[in-house]
Amino acid sequence: ELKVEQNPLFLSMQEGKNYTIYCNYSTTSDRLYWYRQDPGKSLESLFVLLSNGAVKQEGRLMASLDTKARLSTLHITAAVHDLSATYFCALNRDDKIIFGKGTRLHILP
Amino acid sequence: DGGITQSPKYLFRKEGQNVTLSCEQNLNHDAMYWYRQDPGQGLRLIYYSQIVNDFQKGDIAEGYSVSREKKESFPLTVTSAQKNPTAFYLCASSNRAGPSYEQYFGPGTRLTVT
């Protein structure tokens, strides 16, 4: 059974700081996704990582994938308040996508 | 514009009533999905459909039913058998022909049952 674990589940950080969210998973998967969700809103796709060593960057967010370690990271550089949201990682299993519980990120001005 | 629409945005029902949530997509995607999200929680899969006239149960299908008569539409019925139906419901679709199977989400329906 595929399990997806994110940590931390809650993160409060100061603007301008760097931090990393971790996503561990239990069985092999060939696709890993990162999504963002603002309070009361739907999910917005951030990154799709398809292969070992894949790295993608968009603004202050960078996602990477290590399939051997079954680990993906979402790194936040010089955080700004606008990045406050809940971030989910997810992986596909057969024809479904399994989500982690999410990391609620609160960036203090 | 291409996308996924869900209606209504907010829905209020009395306990014991069935209610149907709408999900429509014009992305020409084959696969569609229904998720439930409870406050502070992740997403749990209710039902999914990979092709018209076919669908499969997800992890929490009890008390729910779906149909897939058209490629564009995947309505979800929350029946009176669902013990705790109050939640945020999200519909998604994906293009299984592409390499990423990335899911695109609708805006969601917030259901409150009293």
Tab-separated table of C-alpha atoms in Angstrom:
chain	number	residue	atom	x	y	z
A	1	GLU	CA	0.000	0.000	0.000
A	2	LEU	CA	1.356	3.396	-0.971
A	3	LYS	CA	1.731	5.778	1.953
A	4	VAL	CA	2.696	9.409	1.599
A	5	GLU	CA	4.062	11.234	4.617
A	6	GLN	CA	4.799	14.918	4.775
A	7	ASN	CA	6.683	16.756	7.436
A	8	PRO	CA	6.326	19.042	9.064
A	9	LEU	CA	2.526	19.230	9.061
A	10	PHE	CA	2.631	22.786	10.276
A	11	LEU	CA	5.344	25.368	9.796
A	12	SER	CA	5.474	28.943	10.957
A	13	MET	CA	8.405	30.927	9.656
A	14	GLN	CA	9.634	34.456	9.273
A	15	GLU	CA	9.730	36.269	5.990
A	16	GLY	CA	13.121	36.105	4.329
A	17	LYS	CA	14.036	32.709	5.774
A	18	ASN	CA	14.633	29.475	3.886
A	19	TYR	CA	12.956	26.206	4.702
A	20	THR	CA	12.258	22.749	3.306
A	21	ILE	CA	9.155	20.568	3.331
A	22	TYR	CA	9.752	16.835	3.071
A	23	CYS	CA	7.644	14.191	1.385
A	24	ASN	CA	8.454	10.516	1.982
A	25	TYR	CA	6.635	7.696	0.292
A	26	SER	CA	6.569	3.983	0.836
A	27	THR	CA	6.555	2.306	-2.595
A	28	THR	CA	7.927	3.161	-5.987
A	29	SER	CA	6.039	5.626	-8.100
A	30	ASP	CA	6.917	7.238	-11.390
A	31	ARG	CA	5.203	10.558	-10.834
A	32	LEU	CA	5.264	12.959	-7.923
A	33	TYR	CA	3.154	16.096	-7.672
A	34	TRP	CA	3.196	19.204	-5.530
A	35	TYR	CA	0.029	21.231	-5.082
A	36	ARG	CA	-0.807	24.441	-3.267
A	37	GLN	CA	-4.116	25.151	-1.539
A	38	ASP	CA	-5.158	28.543	-0.183
A	39	PRO	CA	-7.727	28.561	2.647
A	40	GLY	CA	-11.195	27.685	1.390
A	41	LYS	CA	-9.940	27.280	-2.164
A	42	SER	CA	-9.203	24.470	-4.555
A	43	LEU	CA	-5.810	22.915	-5.336
A	44	GLU	CA	-3.360	24.507	-7.732
A	45	SER	CA	-0.723	22.391	-9.419
A	46	LEU	CA	2.839	23.560	-8.740
A	47	PHE	CA	5.173	20.855	-10.016
A	48	VAL	CA	5.149	17.437	-11.617
A	49	LEU	CA	8.349	15.418	-11.161
A	50	LEU	CA	8.762	12.454	-13.438
A	51	SER	CA	12.243	11.048	-12.933
A	52	ASN	CA	14.995	10.527	-10.406
A	53	GLY	CA	17.006	13.667	-9.884
A	54	ALA	CA	14.316	15.886	-11.369
A	55	VAL	CA	14.437	19.459	-10.144
A	56	LYS	CA	11.941	22.149	-10.974
A	57	GLN	CA	11.842	25.769	-9.875
A	58	GLU	CA	9.203	28.443	-9.980
A	59	GLY	CA	9.994	31.714	-8.281
A	60	ARG	CA	10.934	31.073	-4.662
A	61	LEU	CA	9.862	27.412	-4.764
A	62	MET	CA	12.051	24.534	-5.862
A	63	ALA	CA	11.023	20.876	-5.900
A	64	SER	CA	13.285	17.872	-6.242
A	65	LEU	CA	12.856	14.128	-6.431
A	66	ASP	CA	15.082	11.287	-5.239
A	67	THR	CA	13.362	8.059	-6.227
A	68	LYS	CA	16.020	5.878	-4.613
A	69	ALA	CA	15.427	7.489	-1.238
A	70	ARG	CA	11.674	7.776	-1.971
A	71	LEU	CA	11.888	11.411	-1.021
A	72	SER	CA	10.816	14.679	-2.522
A	73	THR	CA	11.537	18.105	-1.117
A	74	LEU	CA	9.918	21.473	-1.622
A	75	HIS	CA	12.396	24.218	-0.783
A	76	ILE	CA	11.295	27.757	-0.068
A	77	THR	CA	13.850	30.487	-0.565
A	78	ALA	CA	13.538	33.871	1.148
A	79	ALA	CA	9.916	33.280	2.089
A	80	VAL	CA	7.323	35.991	1.548
A	81	HIS	CA	3.869	36.272	3.098
A	82	ASP	CA	2.160	35.409	-0.214
A	83	LEU	CA	3.522	31.879	0.046
A	84	SER	CA	1.370	31.180	3.094
A	85	ALA	CA	-0.795	28.208	2.113
A	86	THR	CA	-1.090	24.455	2.542
A	87	TYR	CA	1.224	22.407	0.337
A	88	PHE	CA	0.430	18.834	-0.631
A	89	CYS	CA	2.625	16.245	-2.206
A	90	ALA	CA	0.972	13.363	-4.038
A	91	LEU	CA	1.957	10.280	-5.980
A	92	ASN	CA	0.168	8.115	-8.455
A	93	ARG	CA	-0.768	4.537	-7.646
A	94	ASP	CA	-2.261	2.627	-10.543
A	95	ASP	CA	-4.831	5.062	-11.896
A	96	LYS	CA	-5.242	7.046	-8.700
A	97	ILE	CA	-3.300	9.797	-7.005
A	98	ILE	CA	-2.609	9.477	-3.275
A	99	PHE	CA	-2.145	12.678	-1.292
A	100	GLY	CA	-0.147	13.419	1.809
A	101	LYS	CA	-1.864	15.185	4.696
A	102	GLY	CA	-0.426	18.540	3.661
A	103	THR	CA	1.954	21.033	5.243
A	104	ARG	CA	0.291	24.187	6.465
A	105	LEU	CA	2.789	27.006	5.955
A	106	HIS	CA	2.337	30.274	7.790
A	107	ILE	CA	4.800	33.029	6.962
A	108	LEU	CA	5.019	35.833	9.438
A	109	PRO	CA	5.726	39.349	8.198
B	1	ASP	CA	-11.760	28.894	-21.429
B	2	GLY	CA	-10.965	25.281	-20.641
B	3	GLY	CA	-11.468	24.091	-17.135
B	4	ILE	CA	-13.513	22.277	-14.530
B	5	THR	CA	-16.659	23.706	-13.028
B	6	GLN	CA	-18.438	22.578	-9.911
B	7	SER	CA	-21.786	23.755	-8.742
B	8	PRO	CA	-23.037	24.967	-6.456
B	9	LYS	CA	-20.200	26.536	-4.464
B	10	TYR	CA	-22.138	26.182	-1.203
B	11	LEU	CA	-24.885	23.657	-0.503
B	12	PHE	CA	-27.034	23.217	2.565
B	13	ARG	CA	-29.204	20.177	3.181
B	14	LYS	CA	-31.180	18.589	5.933
B	15	GLU	CA	-30.134	15.238	7.285
B	16	GLY	CA	-31.803	12.351	5.480
B	17	GLN	CA	-31.877	14.031	2.081
B	18	ASN	CA	-29.872	12.925	-0.908
B	19	VAL	CA	-27.958	15.666	-2.696
B	20	THR	CA	-26.145	15.718	-6.051
B	21	LEU	CA	-22.993	17.722	-6.700
B	22	SER	CA	-22.219	18.707	-10.259
B	23	CYS	CA	-18.834	18.446	-11.976
B	24	GLU	CA	-18.268	19.383	-15.611
B	25	GLN	CA	-15.030	19.623	-17.587
B	26	ASN	CA	-14.284	20.837	-21.098
B	27	LEU	CA	-10.652	19.723	-21.140
B	28	ASN	CA	-11.456	16.555	-23.096
B	29	HIS	CA	-9.983	14.507	-20.254
B	30	ASP	CA	-10.849	10.838	-19.998
B	31	ALA	CA	-10.397	10.464	-16.254
B	32	MET	CA	-12.393	12.198	-13.549
B	33	TYR	CA	-12.223	11.990	-9.760
B	34	TRP	CA	-14.118	12.971	-6.636
B	35	TYR	CA	-12.358	13.801	-3.371
B	36	ARG	CA	-13.540	14.744	0.052
B	37	GLN	CA	-11.592	17.116	2.290
B	38	ASP	CA	-12.316	17.654	5.965
B	39	PRO	CA	-10.967	20.678	7.887
B	40	GLY	CA	-7.212	20.508	8.322
B	41	GLN	CA	-7.024	17.210	6.470
B	42	GLY	CA	-5.743	15.923	3.178
B	43	LEU	CA	-7.820	14.648	0.290
B	44	ARG	CA	-9.536	11.288	0.330
B	45	LEU	CA	-10.669	9.631	-2.885
B	46	ILE	CA	-14.374	8.805	-3.116
B	47	TYR	CA	-14.838	7.553	-6.688
B	48	TYR	CA	-13.008	7.799	-9.974
B	49	SER	CA	-13.763	7.123	-13.596
B	50	GLN	CA	-11.296	6.429	-16.358
B	51	ILE	CA	-13.780	6.224	-19.185
B	52	VAL	CA	-17.430	6.883	-19.951
B	53	ASN	CA	-19.868	4.378	-18.429
B	54	ASP	CA	-17.227	3.003	-16.074
B	55	PHE	CA	-16.193	4.009	-12.565
B	56	GLN	CA	-14.434	2.546	-9.534
B	57	LYS	CA	-14.710	2.994	-5.807
B	58	GLY	CA	-12.027	4.935	-4.046
B	59	ASP	CA	-11.067	4.700	-0.392
B	60	ILE	CA	-14.289	6.103	1.098
B	61	ALA	CA	-17.097	5.241	-1.337
B	62	GLU	CA	-19.700	4.172	1.235
B	63	GLY	CA	-22.715	6.476	1.207
B	64	TYR	CA	-21.851	7.979	-2.167
B	65	SER	CA	-22.816	7.173	-5.751
B	66	VAL	CA	-21.685	8.452	-9.145
B	67	SER	CA	-22.498	8.159	-12.830
B	68	ARG	CA	-20.460	8.805	-15.952
B	69	GLU	CA	-22.868	8.974	-18.858
B	70	LYS	CA	-20.916	11.677	-20.681
B	71	LYS	CA	-17.210	12.337	-20.927
B	72	GLU	CA	-17.679	15.891	-19.700
B	73	SER	CA	-19.751	15.147	-16.638
B	74	PHE	CA	-19.221	13.178	-13.410
B	75	PRO	CA	-21.937	14.003	-10.849
B	76	LEU	CA	-21.636	12.815	-7.254
B	77	THR	CA	-24.661	11.949	-5.132
B	78	VAL	CA	-24.277	12.091	-1.383
B	79	THR	CA	-26.913	9.753	-0.026
B	80	SER	CA	-28.598	9.693	3.340
B	81	ALA	CA	-26.471	6.644	4.137
B	82	GLN	CA	-23.352	8.806	4.404
B	83	LYS	CA	-22.858	9.190	8.151
B	84	ASN	CA	-20.979	12.479	8.172
B	85	PRO	CA	-21.471	14.253	4.836
B	86	THR	CA	-20.483	17.790	5.846
B	87	ALA	CA	-17.192	18.467	4.027
B	88	PHE	CA	-15.506	20.211	1.123
B	89	TYR	CA	-15.864	18.192	-2.096
B	90	LEU	CA	-13.381	18.535	-4.922
B	91	CYS	CA	-13.682	17.200	-8.437
B	92	ALA	CA	-10.652	16.682	-10.653
B	93	SER	CA	-9.838	15.436	-14.119
B	94	SER	CA	-6.703	14.240	-15.858
B	95	ASN	CA	-5.429	13.403	-19.299
B	96	ARG	CA	-4.342	9.790	-19.088
B	97	ALA	CA	-2.824	9.982	-22.529
B	98	GLY	CA	-0.177	12.443	-21.348
B	99	PRO	CA	3.022	11.524	-19.502
B	100	SER	CA	2.213	13.223	-16.247
B	101	TYR	CA	-1.410	12.218	-15.508
B	102	GLU	CA	-1.542	15.571	-13.759
B	103	GLN	CA	-4.880	16.273	-12.102
B	104	TYR	CA	-6.683	19.571	-12.541
B	105	PHE	CA	-9.110	20.539	-9.831
B	106	GLY	CA	-12.425	22.331	-9.853
B	107	PRO	CA	-13.228	25.123	-7.364
B	108	GLY	CA	-15.011	22.772	-4.962
B	109	THR	CA	-18.428	22.521	-3.325
B	110	ARG	CA	-18.806	23.049	0.397
B	111	LEU	CA	-21.645	20.861	1.661
B	112	THR	CA	-23.237	21.416	5.036
B	113	VAL	CA	-25.788	18.945	6.345
B	114	THR	CA	-27.728	19.755	9.485
